[in-house]
CSV table of C-alpha atoms in Angstrom, one decimal:
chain,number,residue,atom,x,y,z
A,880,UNK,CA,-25.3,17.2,28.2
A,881,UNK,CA,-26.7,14.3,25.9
A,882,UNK,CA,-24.9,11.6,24.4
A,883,UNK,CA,-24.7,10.7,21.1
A,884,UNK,CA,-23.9,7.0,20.0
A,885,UNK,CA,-23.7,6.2,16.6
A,886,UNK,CA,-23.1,2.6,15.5
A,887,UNK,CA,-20.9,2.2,12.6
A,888,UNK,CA,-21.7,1.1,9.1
A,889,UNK,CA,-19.9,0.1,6.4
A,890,UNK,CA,-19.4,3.7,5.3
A,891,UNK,CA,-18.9,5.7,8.7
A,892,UNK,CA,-17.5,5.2,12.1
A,893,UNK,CA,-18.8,4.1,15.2
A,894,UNK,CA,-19.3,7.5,17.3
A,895,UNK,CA,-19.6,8.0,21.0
A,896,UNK,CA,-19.9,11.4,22.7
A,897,UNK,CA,-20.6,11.0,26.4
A,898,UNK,CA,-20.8,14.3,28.2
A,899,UNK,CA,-21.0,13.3,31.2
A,900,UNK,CA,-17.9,11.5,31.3
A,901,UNK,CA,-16.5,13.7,29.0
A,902,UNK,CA,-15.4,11.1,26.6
A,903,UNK,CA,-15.5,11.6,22.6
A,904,UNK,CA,-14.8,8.1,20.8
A,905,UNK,CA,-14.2,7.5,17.0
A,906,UNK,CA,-13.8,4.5,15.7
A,907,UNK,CA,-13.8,2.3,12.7
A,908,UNK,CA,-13.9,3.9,9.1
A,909,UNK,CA,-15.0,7.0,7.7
A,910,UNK,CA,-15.8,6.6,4.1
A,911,UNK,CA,-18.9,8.7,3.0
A,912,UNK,CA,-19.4,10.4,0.3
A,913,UNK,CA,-20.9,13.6,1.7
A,914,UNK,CA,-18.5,13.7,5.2
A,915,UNK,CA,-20.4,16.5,5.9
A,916,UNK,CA,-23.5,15.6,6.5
A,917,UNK,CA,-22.5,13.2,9.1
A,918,UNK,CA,-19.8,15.2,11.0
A,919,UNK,CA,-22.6,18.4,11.5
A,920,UNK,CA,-24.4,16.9,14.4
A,921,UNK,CA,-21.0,15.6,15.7
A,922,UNK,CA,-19.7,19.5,15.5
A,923,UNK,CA,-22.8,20.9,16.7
A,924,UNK,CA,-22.3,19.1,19.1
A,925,UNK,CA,-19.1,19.9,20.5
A,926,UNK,CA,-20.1,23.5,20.0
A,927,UNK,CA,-22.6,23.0,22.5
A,928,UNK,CA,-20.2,20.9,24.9
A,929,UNK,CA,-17.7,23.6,24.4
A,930,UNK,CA,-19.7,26.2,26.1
A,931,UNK,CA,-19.7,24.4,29.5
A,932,UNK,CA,-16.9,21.8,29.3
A,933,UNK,CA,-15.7,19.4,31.6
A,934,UNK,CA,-12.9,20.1,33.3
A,935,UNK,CA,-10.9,16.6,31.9
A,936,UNK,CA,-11.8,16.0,27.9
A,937,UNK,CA,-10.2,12.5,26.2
A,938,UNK,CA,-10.4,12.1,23.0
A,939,UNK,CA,-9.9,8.4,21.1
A,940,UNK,CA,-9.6,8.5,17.4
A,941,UNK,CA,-9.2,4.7,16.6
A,942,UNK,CA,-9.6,4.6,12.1
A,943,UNK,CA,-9.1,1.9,9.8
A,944,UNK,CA,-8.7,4.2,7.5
A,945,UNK,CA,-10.8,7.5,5.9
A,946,UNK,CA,-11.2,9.2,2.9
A,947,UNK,CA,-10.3,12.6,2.3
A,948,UNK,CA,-13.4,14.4,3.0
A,949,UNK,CA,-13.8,12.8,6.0
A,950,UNK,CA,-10.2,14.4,6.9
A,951,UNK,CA,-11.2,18.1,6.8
A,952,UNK,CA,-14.4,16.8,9.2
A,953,UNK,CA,-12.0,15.2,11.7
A,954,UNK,CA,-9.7,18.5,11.5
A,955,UNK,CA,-12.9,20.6,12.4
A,956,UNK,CA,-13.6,18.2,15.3
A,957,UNK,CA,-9.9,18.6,16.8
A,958,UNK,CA,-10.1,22.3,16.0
A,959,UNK,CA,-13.4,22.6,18.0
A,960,UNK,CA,-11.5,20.7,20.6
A,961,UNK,CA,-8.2,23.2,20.7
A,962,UNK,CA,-11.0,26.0,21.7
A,963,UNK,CA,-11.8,24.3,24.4
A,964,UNK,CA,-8.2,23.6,25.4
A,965,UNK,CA,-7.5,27.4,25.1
A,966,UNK,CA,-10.0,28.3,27.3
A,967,UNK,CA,-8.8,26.5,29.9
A,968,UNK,CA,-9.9,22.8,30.1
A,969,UNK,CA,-7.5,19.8,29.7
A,970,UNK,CA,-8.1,18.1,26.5
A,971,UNK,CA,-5.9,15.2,25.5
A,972,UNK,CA,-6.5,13.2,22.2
A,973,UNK,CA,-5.5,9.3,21.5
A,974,UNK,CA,-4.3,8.7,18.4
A,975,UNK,CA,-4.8,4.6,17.7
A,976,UNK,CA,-3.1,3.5,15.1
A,977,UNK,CA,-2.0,-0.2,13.9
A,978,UNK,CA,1.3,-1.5,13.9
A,979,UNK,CA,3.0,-1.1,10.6
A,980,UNK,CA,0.0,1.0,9.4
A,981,UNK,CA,2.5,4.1,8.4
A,982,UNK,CA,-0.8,6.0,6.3
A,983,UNK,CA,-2.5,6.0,10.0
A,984,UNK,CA,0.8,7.0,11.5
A,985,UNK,CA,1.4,9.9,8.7
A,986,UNK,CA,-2.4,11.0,9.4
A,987,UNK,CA,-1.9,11.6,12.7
A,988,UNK,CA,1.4,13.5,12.6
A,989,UNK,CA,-0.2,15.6,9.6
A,990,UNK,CA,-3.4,16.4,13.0
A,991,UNK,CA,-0.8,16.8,15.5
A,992,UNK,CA,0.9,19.3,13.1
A,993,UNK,CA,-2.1,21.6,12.9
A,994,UNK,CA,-3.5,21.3,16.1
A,995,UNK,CA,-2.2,23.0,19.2
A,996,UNK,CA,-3.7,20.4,21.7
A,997,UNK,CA,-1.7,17.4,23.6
A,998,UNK,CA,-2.0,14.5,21.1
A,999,UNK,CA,-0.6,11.1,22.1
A,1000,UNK,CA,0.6,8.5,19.0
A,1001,UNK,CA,-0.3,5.0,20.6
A,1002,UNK,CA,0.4,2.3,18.7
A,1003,UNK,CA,-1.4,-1.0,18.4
A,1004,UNK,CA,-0.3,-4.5,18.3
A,1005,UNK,CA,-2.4,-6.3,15.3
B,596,UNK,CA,-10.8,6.7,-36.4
B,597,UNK,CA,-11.7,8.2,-32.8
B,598,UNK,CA,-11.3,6.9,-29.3
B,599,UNK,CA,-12.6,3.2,-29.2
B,600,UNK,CA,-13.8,2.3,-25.6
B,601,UNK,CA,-13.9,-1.2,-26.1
B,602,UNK,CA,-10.2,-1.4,-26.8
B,603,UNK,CA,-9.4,0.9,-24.0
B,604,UNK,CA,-11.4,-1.3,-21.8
B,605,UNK,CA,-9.6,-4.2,-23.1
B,606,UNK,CA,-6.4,-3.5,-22.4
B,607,UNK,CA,-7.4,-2.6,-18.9
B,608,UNK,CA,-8.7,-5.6,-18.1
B,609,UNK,CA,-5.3,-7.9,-18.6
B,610,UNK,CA,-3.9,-8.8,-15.5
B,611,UNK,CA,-6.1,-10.4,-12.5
B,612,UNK,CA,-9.0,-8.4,-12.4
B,613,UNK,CA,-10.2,-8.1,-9.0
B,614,UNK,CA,-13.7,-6.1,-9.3
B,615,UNK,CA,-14.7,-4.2,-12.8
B,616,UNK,CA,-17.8,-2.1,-12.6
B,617,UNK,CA,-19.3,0.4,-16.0
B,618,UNK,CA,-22.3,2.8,-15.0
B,619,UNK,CA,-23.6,4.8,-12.9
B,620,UNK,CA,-21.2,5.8,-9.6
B,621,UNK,CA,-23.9,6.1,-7.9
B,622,UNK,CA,-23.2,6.2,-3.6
B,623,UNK,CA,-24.9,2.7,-3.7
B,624,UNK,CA,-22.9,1.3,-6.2
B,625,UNK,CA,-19.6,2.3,-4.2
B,626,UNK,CA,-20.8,0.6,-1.2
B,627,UNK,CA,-21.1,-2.6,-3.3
B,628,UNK,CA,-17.8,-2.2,-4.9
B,629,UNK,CA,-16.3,-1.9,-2.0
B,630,UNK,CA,-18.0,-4.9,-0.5
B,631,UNK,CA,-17.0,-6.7,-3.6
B,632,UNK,CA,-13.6,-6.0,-3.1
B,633,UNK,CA,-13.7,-6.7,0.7
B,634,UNK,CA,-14.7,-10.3,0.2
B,635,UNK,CA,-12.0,-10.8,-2.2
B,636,UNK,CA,-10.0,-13.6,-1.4
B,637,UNK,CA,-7.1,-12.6,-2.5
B,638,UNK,CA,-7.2,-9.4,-1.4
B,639,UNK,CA,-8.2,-10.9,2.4
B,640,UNK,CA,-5.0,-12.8,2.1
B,641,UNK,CA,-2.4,-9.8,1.7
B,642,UNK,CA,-0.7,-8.2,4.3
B,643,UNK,CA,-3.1,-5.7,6.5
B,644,UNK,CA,-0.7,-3.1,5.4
B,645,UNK,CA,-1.1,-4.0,1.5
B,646,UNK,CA,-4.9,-4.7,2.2
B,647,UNK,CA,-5.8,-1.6,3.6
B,648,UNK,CA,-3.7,0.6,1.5
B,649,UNK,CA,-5.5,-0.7,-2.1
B,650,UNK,CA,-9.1,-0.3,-0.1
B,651,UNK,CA,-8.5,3.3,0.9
B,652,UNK,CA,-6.6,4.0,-2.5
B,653,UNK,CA,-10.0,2.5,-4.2
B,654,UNK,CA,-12.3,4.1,-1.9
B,655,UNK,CA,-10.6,7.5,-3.3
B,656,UNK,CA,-10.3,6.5,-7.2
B,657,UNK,CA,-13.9,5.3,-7.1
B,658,UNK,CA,-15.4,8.5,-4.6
B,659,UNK,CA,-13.1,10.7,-7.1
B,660,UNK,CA,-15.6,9.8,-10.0
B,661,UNK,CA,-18.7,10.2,-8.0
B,662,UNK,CA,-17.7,14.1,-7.3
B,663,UNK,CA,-16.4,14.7,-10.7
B,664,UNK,CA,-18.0,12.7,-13.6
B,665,UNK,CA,-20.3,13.8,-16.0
B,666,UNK,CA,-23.6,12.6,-18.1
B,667,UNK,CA,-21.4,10.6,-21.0
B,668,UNK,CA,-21.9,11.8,-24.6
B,669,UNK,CA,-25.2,10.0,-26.6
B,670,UNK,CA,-22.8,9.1,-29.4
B,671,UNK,CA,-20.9,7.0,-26.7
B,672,UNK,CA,-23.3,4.1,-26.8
B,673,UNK,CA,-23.2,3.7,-23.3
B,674,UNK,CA,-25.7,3.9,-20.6
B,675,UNK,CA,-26.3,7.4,-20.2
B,676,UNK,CA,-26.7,7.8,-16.3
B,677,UNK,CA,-25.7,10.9,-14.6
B,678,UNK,CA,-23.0,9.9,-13.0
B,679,UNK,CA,-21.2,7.2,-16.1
B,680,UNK,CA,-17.9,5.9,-14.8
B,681,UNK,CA,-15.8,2.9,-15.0
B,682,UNK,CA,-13.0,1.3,-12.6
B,683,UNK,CA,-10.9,-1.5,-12.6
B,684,UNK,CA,-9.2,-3.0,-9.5
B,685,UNK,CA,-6.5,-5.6,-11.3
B,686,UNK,CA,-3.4,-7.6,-10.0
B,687,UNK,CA,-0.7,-7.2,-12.5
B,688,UNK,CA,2.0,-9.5,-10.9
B,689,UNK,CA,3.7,-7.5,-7.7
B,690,UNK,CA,1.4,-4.4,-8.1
B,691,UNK,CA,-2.4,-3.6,-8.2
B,692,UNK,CA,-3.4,-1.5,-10.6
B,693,UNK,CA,-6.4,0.6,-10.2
B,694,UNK,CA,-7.8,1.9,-13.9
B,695,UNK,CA,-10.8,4.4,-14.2
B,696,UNK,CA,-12.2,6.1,-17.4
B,697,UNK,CA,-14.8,9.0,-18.0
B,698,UNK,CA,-15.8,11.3,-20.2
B,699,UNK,CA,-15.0,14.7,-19.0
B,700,UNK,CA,-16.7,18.1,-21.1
B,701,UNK,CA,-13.2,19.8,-22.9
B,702,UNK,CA,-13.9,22.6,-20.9
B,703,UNK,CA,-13.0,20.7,-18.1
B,704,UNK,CA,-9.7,18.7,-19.5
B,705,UNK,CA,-6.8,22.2,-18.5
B,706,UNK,CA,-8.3,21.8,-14.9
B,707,UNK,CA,-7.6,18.1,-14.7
B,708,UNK,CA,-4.6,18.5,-16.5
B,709,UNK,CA,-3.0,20.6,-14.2
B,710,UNK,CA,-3.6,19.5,-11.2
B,711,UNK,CA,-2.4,16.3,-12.5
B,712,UNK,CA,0.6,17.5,-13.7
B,713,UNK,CA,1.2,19.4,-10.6
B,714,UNK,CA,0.7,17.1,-8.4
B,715,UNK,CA,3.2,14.8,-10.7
B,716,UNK,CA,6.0,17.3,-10.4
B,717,UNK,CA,6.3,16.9,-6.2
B,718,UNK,CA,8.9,15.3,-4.7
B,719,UNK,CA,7.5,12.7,-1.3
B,720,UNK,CA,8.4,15.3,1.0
B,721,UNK,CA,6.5,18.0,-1.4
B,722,UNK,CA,3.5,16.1,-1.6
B,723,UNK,CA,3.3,16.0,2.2
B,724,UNK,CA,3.9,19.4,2.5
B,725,UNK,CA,1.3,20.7,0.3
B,726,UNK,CA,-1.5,18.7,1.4
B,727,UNK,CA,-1.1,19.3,5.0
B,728,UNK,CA,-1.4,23.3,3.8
B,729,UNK,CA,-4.3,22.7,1.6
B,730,UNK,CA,-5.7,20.2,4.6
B,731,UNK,CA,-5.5,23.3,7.5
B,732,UNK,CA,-6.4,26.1,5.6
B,733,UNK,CA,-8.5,25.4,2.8
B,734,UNK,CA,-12.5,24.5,3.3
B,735,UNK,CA,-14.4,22.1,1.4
B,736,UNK,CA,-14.4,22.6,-2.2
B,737,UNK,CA,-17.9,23.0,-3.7
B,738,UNK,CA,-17.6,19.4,-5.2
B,739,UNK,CA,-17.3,18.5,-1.4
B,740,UNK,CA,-14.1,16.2,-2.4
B,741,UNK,CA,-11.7,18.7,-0.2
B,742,UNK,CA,-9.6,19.2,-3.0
B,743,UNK,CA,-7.1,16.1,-1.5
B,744,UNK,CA,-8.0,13.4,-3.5
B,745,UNK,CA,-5.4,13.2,-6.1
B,746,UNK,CA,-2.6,14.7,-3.8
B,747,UNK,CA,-3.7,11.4,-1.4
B,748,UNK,CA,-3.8,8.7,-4.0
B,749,UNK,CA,0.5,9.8,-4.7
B,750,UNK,CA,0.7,9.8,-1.4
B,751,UNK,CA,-0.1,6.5,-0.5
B,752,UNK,CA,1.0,4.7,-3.0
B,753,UNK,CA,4.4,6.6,-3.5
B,754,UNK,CA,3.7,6.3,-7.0
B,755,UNK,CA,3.4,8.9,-10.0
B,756,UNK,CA,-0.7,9.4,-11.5
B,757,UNK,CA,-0.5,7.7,-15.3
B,758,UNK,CA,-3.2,9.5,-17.5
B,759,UNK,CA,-4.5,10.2,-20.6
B,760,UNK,CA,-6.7,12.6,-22.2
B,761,UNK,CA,-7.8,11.1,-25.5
B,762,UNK,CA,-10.2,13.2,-28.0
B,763,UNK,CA,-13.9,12.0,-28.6
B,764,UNK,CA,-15.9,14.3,-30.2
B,765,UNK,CA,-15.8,18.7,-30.4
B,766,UNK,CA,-17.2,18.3,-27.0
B,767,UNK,CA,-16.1,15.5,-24.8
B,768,UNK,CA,-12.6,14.4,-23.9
B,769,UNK,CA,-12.5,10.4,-22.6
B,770,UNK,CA,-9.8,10.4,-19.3
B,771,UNK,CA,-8.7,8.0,-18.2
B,772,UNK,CA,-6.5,7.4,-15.2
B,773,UNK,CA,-4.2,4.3,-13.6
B,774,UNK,CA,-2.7,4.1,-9.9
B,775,UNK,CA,-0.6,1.5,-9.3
B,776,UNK,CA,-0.1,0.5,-5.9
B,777,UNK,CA,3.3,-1.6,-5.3
């Protein structure tokens, strides 16, 4: 399985899916205007991982902040991730978010109550 | 006498303006707004909590014209780009305000009426509520936006949407919108 790295920019977040290590990274800020367009490869991706998983997935969503199209991308990436918990594999996603930062603390809890997936709160220190 | 923009834009601009931009909301222009506001000394100075909450608030006033805005009316007299928009990011002593203003076709004014109003009429607890519903079950709206934006901006800044829907001409209606962000 390939990885995919994608640096961030001012718009969008740095990106890291390692399957081999079975490590999905997302980190920085997700502000384009077409969310889409940039989360496609990311899900097509994960489709293809999801077909022959690891047995161990972590997941580390580490945002500054995003906009709301971005949130209905990162909801299709954790809901491509719950498949992949159902069938069997252990999945467990990070949720980074900074001390005091209560819209990053809100976002998660709104993720954690869609998804049916192990989903850990951590907070950071600034 | 009909809607006069240059009074309109006026009155916006009282307080400590941060970053005003008129044109076209073009994906490259929000990149440099934001920028704009980014190196803001002022703005770098607040609180990370403060700081971050007027970026993402902007980054959603400002995307919020990009999906919506039309091609302003000739009769206007203002540059007639596809996408015409205009925001203001002021200080107005303990609160930023955020100010934008387009010309929206009258067929569009019940639909931003509403949702407006709706939105208005949700308690905190509401507001949450509806938009983690609309944010797991509903797909991206054609405009791409998600159909959050608004439900967001009260969100975050706790605060009721202040608008205004003044007549221009039998087809165009002039909205204009202010978040304040305490």
């Amino acid at each position: 399985m390939e990885t995919i790295i994608r640096e961030g920019s001012p718009k969008t977040p740095y990106v890291r899916l390692d399957g081999e290590k079975g490590l999905i990274e997302i980190k920085g800020r997700s502000i384009p205007e077409n969310s889409v367009e940039f989360y496609k490869p990311l899900i097509d991706w994960l489709d293809k991982y999801g077909t022959t998983p690891l047995e161990s997935t972590d997941v580390n969503v580490q945002l500054e902040y995003f906009n709301t199209s971005s949130s209905k991308c990162i909801l299709d990436i954790f809901k491509k991730l719950e498949l992949i918990y159902k069938k069997g594999s252990k999945v467990q996603i990070n949720w980074y978010y900074e001390e005091d930062d209560e819209d990053m603390f809100e976002a998660g809890e709104d993720y954690q109550s869609i998804i049916n997936i192990p989903f850990s709160m951590i907070e950071m220190e600034e | 006498m009909g809607f006069d923009l240059d009074k309109w834009y006026a009155q916006k601009m009282q307080g400590e303006v941060i970053l005003k931009y008129m044109g076209d909301v073009s994906s490259d222009k929000i990149t440099e707004a934001l920028e704009g506001i980014e190196s803001n000394l002022n703005l770098k100075n607040e609180i990370n909590k403060t700081r971050k909450k007027v970026y993402n608030v902007f980054v959603e006033c400002i995307q919020n014209l990009f999906h919506h805005v039309d091609v302003p009316p000739v009769s206007a007299h203002v540059e007639l780009v596809p996408k015409f928009g205009i925001i203001i990011l002021a200080r107005d002593n303990s609160f930023y305000r955020i100010s934008t203003g387009n010309f929206v076709r009258l067929d569009k004014v019940n639909i931003i009426k509403d949702r407006i109003d709706q939105v208005n009429s949700l308690s905190d607890e509401e507001v949450k509520m509806l938009y983690r519903e609309i944010l797991g079950n509903e797909g991206i709206t054609s405009k791409g936006g998600g159909g959050l934006g608004m439900l967001d901006i009260v969100r975050k800044t706790g605060n009721k949407l202040e608008y205004a829907l003044y007549p221009f001409d039998d087809e165009y209606v002039f909205f204009s919108l202010d978040v304040y962000i305490s």
